[in-house]
Short mmCIF file of C-alpha atoms in Angstrom, two decimals:
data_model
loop_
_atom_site.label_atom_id
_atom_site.label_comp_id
_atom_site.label_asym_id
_atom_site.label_seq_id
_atom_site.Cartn_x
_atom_site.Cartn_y
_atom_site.Cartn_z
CA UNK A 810 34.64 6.18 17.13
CA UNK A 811 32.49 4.97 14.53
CA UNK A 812 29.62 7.25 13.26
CA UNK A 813 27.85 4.15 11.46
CA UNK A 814 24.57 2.95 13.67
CA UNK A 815 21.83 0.28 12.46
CA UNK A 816 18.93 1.79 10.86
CA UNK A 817 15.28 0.29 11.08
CA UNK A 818 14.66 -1.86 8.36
CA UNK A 819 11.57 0.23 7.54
CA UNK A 820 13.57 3.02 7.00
CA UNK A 821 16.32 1.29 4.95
CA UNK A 822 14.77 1.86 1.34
CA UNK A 823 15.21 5.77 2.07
CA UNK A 824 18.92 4.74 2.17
CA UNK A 825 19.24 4.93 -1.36
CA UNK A 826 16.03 6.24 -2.59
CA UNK A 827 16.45 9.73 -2.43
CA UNK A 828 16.93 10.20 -6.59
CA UNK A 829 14.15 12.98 -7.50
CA UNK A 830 10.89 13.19 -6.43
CA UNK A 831 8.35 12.83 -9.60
CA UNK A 832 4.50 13.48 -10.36
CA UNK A 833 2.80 10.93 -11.72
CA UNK A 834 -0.58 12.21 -14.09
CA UNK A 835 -3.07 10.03 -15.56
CA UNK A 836 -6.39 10.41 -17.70
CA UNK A 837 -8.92 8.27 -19.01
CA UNK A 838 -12.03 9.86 -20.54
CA UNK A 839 -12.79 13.06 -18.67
CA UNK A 840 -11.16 11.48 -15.00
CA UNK A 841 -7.50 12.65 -14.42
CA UNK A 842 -5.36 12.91 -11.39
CA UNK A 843 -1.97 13.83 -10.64
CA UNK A 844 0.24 12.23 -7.60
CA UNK A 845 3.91 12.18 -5.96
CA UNK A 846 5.83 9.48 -6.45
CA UNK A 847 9.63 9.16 -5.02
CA UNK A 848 10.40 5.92 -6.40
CA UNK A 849 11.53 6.12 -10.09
CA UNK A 850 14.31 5.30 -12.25
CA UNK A 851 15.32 4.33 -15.59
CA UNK A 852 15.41 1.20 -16.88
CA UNK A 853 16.89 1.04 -19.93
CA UNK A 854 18.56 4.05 -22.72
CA UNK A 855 16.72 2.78 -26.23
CA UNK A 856 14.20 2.69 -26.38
CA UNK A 857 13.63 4.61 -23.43
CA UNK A 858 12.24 3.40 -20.72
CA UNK A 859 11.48 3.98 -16.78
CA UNK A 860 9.64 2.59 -13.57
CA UNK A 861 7.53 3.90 -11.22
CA UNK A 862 5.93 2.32 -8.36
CA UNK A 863 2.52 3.21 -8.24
CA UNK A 864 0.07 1.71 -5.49
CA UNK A 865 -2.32 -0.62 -6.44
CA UNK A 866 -4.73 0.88 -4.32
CA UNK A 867 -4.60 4.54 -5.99
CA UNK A 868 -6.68 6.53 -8.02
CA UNK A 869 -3.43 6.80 -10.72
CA UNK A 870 -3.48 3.45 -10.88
CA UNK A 871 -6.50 2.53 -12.28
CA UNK A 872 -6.29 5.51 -14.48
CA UNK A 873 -3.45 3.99 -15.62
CA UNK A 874 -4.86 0.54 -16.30
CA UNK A 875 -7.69 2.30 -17.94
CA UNK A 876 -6.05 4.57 -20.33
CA UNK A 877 -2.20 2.56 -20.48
CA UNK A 878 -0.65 5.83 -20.42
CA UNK A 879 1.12 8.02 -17.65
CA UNK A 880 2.76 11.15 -17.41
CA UNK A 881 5.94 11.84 -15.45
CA UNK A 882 6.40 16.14 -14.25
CA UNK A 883 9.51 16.54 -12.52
CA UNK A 884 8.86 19.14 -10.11
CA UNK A 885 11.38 21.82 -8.80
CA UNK A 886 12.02 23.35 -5.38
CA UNK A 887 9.16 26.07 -6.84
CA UNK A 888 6.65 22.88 -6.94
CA UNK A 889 7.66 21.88 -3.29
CA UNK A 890 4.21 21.99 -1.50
CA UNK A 891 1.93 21.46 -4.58
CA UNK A 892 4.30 18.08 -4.91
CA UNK A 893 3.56 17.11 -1.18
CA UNK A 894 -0.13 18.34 -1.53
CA UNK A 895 -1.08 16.24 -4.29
CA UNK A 896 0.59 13.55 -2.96
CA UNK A 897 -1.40 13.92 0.70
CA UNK A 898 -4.86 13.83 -1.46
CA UNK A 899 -6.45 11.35 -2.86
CA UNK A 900 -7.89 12.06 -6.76
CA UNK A 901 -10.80 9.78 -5.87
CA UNK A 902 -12.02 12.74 -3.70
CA UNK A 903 -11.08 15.90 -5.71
CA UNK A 904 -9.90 16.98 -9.03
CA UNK A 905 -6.44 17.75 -8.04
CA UNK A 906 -5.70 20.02 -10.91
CA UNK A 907 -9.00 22.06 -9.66
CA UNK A 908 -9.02 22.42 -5.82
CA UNK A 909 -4.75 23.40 -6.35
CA UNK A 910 -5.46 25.42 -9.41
CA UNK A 911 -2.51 23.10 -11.51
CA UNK A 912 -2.43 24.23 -14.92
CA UNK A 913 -1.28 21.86 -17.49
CA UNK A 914 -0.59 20.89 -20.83
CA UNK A 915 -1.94 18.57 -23.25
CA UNK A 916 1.28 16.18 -24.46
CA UNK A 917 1.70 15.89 -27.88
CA UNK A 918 1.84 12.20 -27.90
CA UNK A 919 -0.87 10.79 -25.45
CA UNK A 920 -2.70 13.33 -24.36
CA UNK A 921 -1.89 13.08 -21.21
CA UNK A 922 -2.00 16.44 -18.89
CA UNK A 923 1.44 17.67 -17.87
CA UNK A 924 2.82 20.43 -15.65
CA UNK A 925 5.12 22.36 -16.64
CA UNK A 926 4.63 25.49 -14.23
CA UNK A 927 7.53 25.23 -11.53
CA UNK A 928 8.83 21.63 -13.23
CA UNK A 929 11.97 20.61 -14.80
CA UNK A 930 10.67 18.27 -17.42
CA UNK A 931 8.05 16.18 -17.87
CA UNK A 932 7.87 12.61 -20.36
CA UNK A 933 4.81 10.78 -21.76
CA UNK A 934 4.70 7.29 -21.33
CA UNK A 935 3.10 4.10 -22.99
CA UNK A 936 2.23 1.32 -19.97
CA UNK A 937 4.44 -1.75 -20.92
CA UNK A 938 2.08 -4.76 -19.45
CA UNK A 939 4.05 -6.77 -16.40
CA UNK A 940 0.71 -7.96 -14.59
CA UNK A 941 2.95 -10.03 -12.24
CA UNK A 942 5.48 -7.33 -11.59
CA UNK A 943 3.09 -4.43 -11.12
CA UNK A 944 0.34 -6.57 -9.04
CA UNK A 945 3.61 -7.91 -6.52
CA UNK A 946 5.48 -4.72 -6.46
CA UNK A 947 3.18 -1.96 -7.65
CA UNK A 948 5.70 -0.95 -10.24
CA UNK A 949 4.61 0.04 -13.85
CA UNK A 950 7.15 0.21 -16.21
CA UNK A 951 6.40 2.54 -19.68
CA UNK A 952 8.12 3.27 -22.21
CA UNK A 953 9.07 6.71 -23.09
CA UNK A 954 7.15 8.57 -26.26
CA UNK A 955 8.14 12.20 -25.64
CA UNK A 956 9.76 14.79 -23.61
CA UNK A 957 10.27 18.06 -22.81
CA UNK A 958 12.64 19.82 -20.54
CA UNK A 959 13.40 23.31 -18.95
CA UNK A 960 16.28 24.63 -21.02
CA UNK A 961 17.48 26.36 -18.28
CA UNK A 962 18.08 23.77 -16.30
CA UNK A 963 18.33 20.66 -18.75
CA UNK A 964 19.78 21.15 -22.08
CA UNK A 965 21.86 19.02 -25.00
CA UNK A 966 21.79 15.95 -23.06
CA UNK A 967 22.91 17.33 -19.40
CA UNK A 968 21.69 19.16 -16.48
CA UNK A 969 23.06 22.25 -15.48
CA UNK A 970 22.21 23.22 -11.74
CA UNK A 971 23.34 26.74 -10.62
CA UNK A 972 22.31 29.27 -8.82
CA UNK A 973 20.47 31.17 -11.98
CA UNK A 974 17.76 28.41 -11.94
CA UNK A 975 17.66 27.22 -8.15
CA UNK A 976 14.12 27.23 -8.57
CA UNK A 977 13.96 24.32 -10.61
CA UNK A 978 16.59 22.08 -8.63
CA UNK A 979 14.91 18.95 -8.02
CA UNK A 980 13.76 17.35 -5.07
CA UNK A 981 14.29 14.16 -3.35
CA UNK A 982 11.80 13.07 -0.26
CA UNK A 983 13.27 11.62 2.68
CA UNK A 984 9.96 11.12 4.31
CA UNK A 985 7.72 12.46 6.47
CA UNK A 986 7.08 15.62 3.67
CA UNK A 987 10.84 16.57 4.11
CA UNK A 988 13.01 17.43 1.25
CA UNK A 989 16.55 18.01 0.09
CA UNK A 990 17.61 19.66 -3.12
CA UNK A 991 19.71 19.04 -6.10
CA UNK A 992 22.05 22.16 -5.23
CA UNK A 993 24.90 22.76 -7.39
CA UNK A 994 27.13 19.92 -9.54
CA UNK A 995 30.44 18.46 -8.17
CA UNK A 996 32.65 16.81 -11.37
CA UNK A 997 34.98 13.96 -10.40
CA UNK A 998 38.45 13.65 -11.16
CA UNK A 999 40.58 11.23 -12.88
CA UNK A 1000 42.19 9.29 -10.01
#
């Protein structure tokens, strides 16, 4: 029997999207917000840099456009409800950081408020202009300018997920505001 059935093609981007869910923060002037995002990724090793899709529509995004800055938090399973909170809200409402009491730091690059509380790591990034690309696709790219990790959990290079720090094992959204976890690390062998 085979177990393989068709999947919706609505659904079919959750196929392989399911790397770790991230906040996104913004500021410009005194306005700030903070939002989930689950589709991230690197783009390129040096100099660093990553992309985010980021709705046109949002309140990020045009703090974002403002300021040409972002911050990426990578929240743990101890983040798990603030992560799907802030990214059920819209910052155009609320202060975020207020009305769910999010404390946060000031990076030491941008500016830019980050969360550490019940996060992995967080990075500052520089906007890197792709008006075509981010008006078609809603992705921002930026280029990396500092970042900080969890030594518990991330340190020299590598991540080291055990049981002595499950509560900063990232998650990854498979939709409708469920989540799996990053559990435990599985090494390969030399075939």
């Amino acid at each position: 029997m085979n177990a393989f059935q068709p999947v919706a093609l609505e659904h079919a981007s959750r196929l392989v999207n399911h790397g770790p869910t991230i906040l996104v923060t913004s500021a410009s002037g005194a306005r700030r917000n903070i939002m989930a995002a689950a589709w991230s990724m690197p783009v390129e090793f040096t100099p660093p840099r990553i992309a985010v899709v980021i709705d046109k529509r949002t309140f990020t995004r045009e703090l974002v456009a403002e300021s040409g800055t972002f911050g990426i938090c990578i929240p743990g399973v101890a983040a798990i409800d603030l992560t799907y909170a802030v990214g059920s809200t819209s910052g155009r409402d609320v202060d975020k950081f207020a009305r769910y009491g999010i404390e946060s730091i000031e990076g030491p690059v941008l500016g830019l408020p980050l969360v550490e509380t019940g996060c992995a790591a967080w990075l500052e990034c520089r906007l890197i202009p792709e008006p075509h690309t981010e008006d078609a696709y809603d992705t921002c790219f930026g280029e990396v300018v500092a970042a900080a990790a969890d030594s518990r959990i991330f340190a020299n290079g590598h991540w080291n997920v055990d049981a002595s720090n499950a509560a900063l094992h990232t998650i990854h959204h498979l939709g409708a505001g469920h989540f799996a976890r990053a559990s435990d690390i599985v090494s390969a062998k030399p075939l």
